PDB file of C-alpha atoms in Angstrom:
ATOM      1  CA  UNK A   1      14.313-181.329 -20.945  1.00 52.00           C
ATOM      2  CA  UNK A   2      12.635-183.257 -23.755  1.00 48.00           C
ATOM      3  CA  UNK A   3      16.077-184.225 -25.643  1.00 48.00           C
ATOM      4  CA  UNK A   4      17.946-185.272 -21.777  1.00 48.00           C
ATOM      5  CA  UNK A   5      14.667-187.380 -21.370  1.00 49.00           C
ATOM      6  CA  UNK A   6      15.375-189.331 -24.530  1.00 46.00           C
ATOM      7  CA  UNK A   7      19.097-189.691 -24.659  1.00 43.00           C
ATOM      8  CA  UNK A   8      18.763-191.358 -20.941  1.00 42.00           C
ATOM      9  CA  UNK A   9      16.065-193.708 -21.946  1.00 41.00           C
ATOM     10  CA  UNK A  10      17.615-195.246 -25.146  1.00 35.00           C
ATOM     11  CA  UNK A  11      18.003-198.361 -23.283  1.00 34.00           C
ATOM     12  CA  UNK A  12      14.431-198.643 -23.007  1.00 37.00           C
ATOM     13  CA  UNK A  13      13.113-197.296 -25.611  1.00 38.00           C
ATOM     14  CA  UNK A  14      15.479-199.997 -27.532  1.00 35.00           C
ATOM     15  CA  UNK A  15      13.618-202.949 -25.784  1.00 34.00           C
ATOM     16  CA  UNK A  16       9.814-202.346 -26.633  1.00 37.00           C
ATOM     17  CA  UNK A  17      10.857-201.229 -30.488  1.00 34.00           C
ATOM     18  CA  UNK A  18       9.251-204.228 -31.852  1.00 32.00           C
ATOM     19  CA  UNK A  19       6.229-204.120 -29.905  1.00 37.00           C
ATOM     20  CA  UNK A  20       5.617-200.498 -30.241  1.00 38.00           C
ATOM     21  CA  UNK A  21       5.794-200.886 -34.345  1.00 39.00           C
ATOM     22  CA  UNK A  22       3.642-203.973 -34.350  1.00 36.00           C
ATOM     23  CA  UNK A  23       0.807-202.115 -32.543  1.00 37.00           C
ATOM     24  CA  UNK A  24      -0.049-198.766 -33.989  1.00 38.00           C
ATOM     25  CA  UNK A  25      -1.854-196.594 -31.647  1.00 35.00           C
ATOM     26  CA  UNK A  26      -3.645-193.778 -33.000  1.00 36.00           C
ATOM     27  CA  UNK A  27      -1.658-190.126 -33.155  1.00 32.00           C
ATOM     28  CA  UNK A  28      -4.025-187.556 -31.713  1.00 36.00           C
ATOM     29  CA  UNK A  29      -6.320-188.306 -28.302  1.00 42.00           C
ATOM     30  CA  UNK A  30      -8.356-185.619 -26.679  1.00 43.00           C
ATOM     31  CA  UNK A  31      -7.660-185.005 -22.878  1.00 50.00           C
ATOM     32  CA  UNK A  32      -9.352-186.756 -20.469  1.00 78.00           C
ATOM     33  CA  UNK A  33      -8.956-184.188 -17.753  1.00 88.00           C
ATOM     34  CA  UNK A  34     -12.019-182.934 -15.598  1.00 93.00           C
ATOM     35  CA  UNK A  35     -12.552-180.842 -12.846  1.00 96.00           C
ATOM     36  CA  UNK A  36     -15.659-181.090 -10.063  1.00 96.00           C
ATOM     37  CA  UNK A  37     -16.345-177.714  -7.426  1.00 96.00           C
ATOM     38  CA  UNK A  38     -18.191-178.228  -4.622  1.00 96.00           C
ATOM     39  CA  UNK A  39     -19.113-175.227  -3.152  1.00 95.00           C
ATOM     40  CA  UNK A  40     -20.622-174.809   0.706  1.00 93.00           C
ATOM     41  CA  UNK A  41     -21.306-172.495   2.636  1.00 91.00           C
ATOM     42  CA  UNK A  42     -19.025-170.025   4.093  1.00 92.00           C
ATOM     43  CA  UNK A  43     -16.625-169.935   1.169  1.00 93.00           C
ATOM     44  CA  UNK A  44     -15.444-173.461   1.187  1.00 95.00           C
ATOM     45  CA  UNK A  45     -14.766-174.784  -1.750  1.00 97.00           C
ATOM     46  CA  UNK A  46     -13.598-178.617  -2.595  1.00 97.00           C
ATOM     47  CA  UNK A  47     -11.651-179.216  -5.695  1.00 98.00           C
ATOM     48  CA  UNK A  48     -11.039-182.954  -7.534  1.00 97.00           C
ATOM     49  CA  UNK A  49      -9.348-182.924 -10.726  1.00 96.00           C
ATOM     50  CA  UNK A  50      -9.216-185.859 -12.788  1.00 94.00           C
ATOM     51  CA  UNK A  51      -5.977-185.838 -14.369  1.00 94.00           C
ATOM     52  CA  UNK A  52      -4.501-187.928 -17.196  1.00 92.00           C
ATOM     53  CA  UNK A  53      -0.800-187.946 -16.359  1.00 94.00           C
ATOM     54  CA  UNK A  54       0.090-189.469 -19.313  1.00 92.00           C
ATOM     55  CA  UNK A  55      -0.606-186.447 -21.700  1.00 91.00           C
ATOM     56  CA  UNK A  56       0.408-184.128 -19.482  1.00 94.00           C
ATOM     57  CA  UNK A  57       3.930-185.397 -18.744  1.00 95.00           C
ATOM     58  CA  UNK A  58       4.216-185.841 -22.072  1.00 94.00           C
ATOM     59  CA  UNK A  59       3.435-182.407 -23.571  1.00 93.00           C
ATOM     60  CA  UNK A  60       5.673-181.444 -20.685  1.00 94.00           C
ATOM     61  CA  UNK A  61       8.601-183.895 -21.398  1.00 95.00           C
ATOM     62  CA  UNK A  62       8.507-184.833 -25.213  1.00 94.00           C
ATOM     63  CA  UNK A  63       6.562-182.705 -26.566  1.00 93.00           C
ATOM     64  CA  UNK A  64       6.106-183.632 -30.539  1.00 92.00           C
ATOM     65  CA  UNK A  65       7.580-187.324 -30.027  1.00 94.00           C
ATOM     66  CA  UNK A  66       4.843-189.784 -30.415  1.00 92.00           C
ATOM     67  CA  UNK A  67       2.901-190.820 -27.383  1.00 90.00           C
ATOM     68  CA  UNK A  68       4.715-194.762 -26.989  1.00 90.00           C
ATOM     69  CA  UNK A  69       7.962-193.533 -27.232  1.00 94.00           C
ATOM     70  CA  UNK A  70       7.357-190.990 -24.250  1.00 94.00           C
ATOM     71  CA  UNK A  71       6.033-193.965 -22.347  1.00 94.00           C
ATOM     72  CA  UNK A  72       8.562-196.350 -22.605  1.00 96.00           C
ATOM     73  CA  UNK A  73      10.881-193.498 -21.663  1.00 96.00           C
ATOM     74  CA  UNK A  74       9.562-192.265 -18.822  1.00 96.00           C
ATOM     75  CA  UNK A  75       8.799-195.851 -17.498  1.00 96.00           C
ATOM     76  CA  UNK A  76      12.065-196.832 -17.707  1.00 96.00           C
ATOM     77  CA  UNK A  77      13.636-193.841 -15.491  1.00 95.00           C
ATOM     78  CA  UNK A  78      14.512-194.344 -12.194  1.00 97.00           C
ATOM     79  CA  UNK A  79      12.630-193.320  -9.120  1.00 97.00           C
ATOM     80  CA  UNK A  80      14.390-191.294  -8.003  1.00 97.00           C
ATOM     81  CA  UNK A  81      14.886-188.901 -11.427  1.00 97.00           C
ATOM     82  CA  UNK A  82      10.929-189.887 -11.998  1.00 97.00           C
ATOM     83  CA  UNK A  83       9.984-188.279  -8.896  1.00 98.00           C
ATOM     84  CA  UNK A  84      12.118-184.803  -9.471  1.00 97.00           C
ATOM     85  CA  UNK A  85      10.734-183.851 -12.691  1.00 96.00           C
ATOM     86  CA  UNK A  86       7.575-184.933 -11.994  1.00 97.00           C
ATOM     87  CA  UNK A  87       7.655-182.727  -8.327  1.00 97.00           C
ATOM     88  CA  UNK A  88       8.312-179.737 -10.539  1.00 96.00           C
ATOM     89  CA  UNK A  89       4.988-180.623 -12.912  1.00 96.00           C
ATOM     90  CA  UNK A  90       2.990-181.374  -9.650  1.00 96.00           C
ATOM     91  CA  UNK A  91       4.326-177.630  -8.754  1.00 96.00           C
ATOM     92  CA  UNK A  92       3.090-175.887 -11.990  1.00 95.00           C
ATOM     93  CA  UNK A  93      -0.149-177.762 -12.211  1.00 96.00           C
ATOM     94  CA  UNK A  94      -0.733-176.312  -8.044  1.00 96.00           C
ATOM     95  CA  UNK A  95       0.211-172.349  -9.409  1.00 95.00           C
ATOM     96  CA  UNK A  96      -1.959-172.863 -12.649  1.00 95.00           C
ATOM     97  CA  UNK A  97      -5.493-174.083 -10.680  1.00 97.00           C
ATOM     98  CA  UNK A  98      -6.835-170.867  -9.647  1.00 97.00           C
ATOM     99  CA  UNK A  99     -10.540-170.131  -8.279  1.00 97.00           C
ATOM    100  CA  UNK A 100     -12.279-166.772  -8.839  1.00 96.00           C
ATOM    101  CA  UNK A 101     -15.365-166.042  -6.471  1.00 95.00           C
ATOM    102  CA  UNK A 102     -17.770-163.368  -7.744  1.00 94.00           C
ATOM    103  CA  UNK A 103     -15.276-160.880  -8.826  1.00 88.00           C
ATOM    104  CA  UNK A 104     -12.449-161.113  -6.286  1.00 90.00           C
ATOM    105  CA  UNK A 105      -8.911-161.792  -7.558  1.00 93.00           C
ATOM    106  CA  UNK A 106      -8.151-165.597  -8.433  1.00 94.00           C
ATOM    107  CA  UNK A 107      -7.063-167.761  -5.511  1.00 95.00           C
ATOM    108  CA  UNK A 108      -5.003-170.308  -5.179  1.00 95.00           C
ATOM    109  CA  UNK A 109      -6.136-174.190  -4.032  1.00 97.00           C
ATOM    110  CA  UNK A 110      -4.339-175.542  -0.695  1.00 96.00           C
ATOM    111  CA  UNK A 111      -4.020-179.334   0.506  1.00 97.00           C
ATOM    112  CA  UNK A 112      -3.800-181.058  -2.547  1.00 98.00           C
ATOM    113  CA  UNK A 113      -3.625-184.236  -2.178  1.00 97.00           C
ATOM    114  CA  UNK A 114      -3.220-186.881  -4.874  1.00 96.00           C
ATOM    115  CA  UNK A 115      -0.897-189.969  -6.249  1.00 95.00           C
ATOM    116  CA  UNK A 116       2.583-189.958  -5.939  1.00 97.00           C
ATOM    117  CA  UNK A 117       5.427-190.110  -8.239  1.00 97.00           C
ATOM    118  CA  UNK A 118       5.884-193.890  -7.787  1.00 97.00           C
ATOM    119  CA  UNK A 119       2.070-194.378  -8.544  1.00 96.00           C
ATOM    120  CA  UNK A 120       1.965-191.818 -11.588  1.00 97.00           C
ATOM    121  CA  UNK A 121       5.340-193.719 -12.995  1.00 97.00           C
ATOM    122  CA  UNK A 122       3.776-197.363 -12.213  1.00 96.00           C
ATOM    123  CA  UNK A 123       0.261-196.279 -14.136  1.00 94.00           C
ATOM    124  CA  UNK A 124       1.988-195.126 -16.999  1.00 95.00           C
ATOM    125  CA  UNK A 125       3.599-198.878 -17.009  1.00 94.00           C
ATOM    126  CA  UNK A 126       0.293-200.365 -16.923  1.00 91.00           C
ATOM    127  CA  UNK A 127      -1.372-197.793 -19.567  1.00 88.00           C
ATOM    128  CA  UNK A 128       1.579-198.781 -21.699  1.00 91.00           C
ATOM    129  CA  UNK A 129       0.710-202.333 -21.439  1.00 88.00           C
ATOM    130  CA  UNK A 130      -3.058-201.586 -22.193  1.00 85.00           C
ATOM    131  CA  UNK A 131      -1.540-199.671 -25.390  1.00 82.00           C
ATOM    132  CA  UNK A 132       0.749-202.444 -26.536  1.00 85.00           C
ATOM    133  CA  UNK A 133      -2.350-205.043 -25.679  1.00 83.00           C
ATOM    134  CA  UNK A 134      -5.053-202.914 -27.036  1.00 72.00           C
ATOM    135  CA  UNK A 135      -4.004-200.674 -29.524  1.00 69.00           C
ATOM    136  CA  UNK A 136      -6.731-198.102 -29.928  1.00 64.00           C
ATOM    137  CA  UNK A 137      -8.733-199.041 -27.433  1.00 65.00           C
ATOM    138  CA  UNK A 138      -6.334-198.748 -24.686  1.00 68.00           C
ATOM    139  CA  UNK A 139      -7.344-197.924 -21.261  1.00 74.00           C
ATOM    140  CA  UNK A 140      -6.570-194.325 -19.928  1.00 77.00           C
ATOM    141  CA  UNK A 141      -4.690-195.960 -16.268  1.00 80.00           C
ATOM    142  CA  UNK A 142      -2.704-192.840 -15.914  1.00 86.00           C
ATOM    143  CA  UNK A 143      -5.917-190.724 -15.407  1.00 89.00           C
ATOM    144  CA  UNK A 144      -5.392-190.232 -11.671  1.00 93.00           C
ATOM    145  CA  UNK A 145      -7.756-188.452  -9.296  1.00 94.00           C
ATOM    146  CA  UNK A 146      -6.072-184.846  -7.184  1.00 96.00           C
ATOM    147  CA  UNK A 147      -7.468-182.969  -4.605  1.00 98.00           C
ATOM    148  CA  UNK A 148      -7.329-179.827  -3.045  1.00 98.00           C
ATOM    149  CA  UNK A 149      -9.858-176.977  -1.487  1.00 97.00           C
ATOM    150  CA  UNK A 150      -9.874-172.995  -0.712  1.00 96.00           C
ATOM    151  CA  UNK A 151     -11.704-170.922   1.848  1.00 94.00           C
ATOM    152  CA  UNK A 152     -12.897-167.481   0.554  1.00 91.00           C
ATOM    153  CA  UNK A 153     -14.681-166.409   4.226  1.00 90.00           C
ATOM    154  CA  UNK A 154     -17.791-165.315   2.731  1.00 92.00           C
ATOM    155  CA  UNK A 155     -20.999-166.929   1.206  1.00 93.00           C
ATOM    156  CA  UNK A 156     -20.074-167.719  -2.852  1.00 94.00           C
ATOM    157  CA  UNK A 157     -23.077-166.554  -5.766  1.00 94.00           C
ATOM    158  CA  UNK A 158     -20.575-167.740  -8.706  1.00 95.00           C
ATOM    159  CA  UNK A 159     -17.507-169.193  -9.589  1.00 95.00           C
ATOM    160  CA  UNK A 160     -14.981-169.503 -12.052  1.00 96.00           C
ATOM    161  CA  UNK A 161     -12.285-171.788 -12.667  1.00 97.00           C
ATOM    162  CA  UNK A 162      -8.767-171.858 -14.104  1.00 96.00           C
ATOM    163  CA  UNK A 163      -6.989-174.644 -15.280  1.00 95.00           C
ATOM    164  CA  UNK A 164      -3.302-175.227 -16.966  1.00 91.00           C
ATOM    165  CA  UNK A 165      -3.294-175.385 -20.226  1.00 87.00           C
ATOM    166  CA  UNK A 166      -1.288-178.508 -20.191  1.00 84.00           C
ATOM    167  CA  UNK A 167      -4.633-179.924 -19.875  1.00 87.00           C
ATOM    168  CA  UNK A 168      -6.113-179.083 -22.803  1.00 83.00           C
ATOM    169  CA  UNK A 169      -9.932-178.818 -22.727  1.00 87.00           C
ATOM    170  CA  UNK A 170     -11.501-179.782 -19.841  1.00 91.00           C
ATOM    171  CA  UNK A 171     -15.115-180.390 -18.765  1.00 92.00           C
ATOM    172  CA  UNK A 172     -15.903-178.851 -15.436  1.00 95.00           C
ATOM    173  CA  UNK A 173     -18.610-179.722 -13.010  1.00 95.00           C
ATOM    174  CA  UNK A 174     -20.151-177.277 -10.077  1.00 95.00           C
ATOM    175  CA  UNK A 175     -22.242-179.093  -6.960  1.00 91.00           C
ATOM    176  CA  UNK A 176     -23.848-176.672  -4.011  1.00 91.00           C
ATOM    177  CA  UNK A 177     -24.890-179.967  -1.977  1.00 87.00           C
ATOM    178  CA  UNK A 178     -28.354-179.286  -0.402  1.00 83.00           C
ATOM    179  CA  UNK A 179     -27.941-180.945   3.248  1.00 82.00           C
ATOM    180  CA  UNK A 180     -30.117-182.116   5.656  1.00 85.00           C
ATOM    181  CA  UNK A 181     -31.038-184.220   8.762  1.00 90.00           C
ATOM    182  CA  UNK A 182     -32.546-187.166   7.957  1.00 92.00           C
ATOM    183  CA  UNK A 183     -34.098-188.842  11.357  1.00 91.00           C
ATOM    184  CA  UNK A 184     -33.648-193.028  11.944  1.00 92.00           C
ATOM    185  CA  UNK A 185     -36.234-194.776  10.710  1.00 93.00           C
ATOM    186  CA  UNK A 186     -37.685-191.859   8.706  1.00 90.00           C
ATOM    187  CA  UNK A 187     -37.982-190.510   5.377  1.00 93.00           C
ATOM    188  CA  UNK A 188     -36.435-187.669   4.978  1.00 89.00           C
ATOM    189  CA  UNK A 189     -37.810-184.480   3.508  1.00 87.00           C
ATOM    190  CA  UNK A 190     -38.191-183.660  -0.626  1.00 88.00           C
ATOM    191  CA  UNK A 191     -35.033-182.556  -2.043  1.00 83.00           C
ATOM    192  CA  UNK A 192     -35.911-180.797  -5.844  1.00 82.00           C
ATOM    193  CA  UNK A 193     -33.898-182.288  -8.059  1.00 80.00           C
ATOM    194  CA  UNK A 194     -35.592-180.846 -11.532  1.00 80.00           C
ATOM    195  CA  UNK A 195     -32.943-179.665 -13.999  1.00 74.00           C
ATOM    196  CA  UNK A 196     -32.854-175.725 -13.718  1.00 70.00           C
ATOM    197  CA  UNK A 197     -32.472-173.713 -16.543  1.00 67.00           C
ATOM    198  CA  UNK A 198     -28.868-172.805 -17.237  1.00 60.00           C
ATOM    199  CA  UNK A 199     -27.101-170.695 -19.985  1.00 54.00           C
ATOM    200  CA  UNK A 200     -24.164-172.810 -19.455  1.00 55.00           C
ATOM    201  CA  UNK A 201     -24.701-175.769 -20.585  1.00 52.00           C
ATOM    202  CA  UNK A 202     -21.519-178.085 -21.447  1.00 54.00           C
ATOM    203  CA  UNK A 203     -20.375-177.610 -24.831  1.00 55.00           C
ATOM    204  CA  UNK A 204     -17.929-179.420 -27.152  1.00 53.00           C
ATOM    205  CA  UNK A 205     -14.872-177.171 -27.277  1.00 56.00           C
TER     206      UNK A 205
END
């Protein structure tokens, strides 16, 4: 898919030659990609991913080509051919993002929800801007926020997710939102919010 990708975006890739050698960006950038659970009662569980299109489509597309090229590529495709290899991405990404509650089998997130092709394509034209502008201290625009959620039917004591690994490493983040009425005019009553004691603590990969 990689090589198709290229020989289809010469045109482009021919425009933005001098501006891509007279800004260096730098070679290697960890993922930006992040996950958040919240997990309620009755099984429900809310998924957002943060995900930064841009290295994902391109470990997916051009894998081994530096990170400008792939941009100016995949910028200058058409909607239409933008939006079919990108639906089949979106597709993998959906099969990859698995839950596992207590110790039943991995499940698999429903209603996602998140930007589509036109918006990915159009913030990878503004992070390639940023990159040409900024050089190494571009902005990430193409990290885009998805959604999606699962219902297990029972109460949850632990979870565990899965992610692609198109995503590289990615720092996740559980919530089990305390809830309460709070009455007009009133305060409402203490919520703890001391740190507990956990044995998994976020770590550098």
């Amino acid at each position: 898919m990689g090589k198709r990708w290229m020989r289809r975006g010469w045109f482009g890739m021919s425009v933005a030659t001098a501006l891509l050698v007279a800004s260096p960006i730098a070679a290697h950038e960890l993922s930006d990609a992040s996950a958040t659970l919240v997990v309620r009662d009755g099984g429900y569980v809310q998924l957002r991913l943060q995900i930064p299109w841009a290295e994902v489509l391109h470990a997916a597309w051009m894998p081994g080509r530096p990170m400008q090229e792939f941009l100016v590529v995949a910028t200058s495709r058409s909607r239409a051919d933008f939006a079919k290899q990108f639906a089949t991405i979106e597709q993998s990404i959906h099969r990859g993002t698995q839950l596992v509650a207590d110790a039943s089998a991995p499940v698999a997130f429903t209603r996602w929800q998140g930007a589509t092709a036109d918006e990915v394509q159009d913030a990878l034209k503004r992070e390639l801007m940023s990159r040409l502008a900024d050089g190494v201290r571009f902005e990430h625009l193409s990290r885009l926020a998805v959604t999606a959620e699962v219902t297990t039917g029972r109460d949850i004591a632990a979870v565990r997710l899965k992610l692609p690994a198109s995503f590289g490493p990615a720092l996740l983040t559980v919530y089990r939102p305390e809830e309460r009425w709070v009455k007009s005019g009133e305060l409402s009553s203490p919520v703890n919010v001391a740190r507990r004691p956990s044995s998994g603590a976020a770590r550098t990969p």
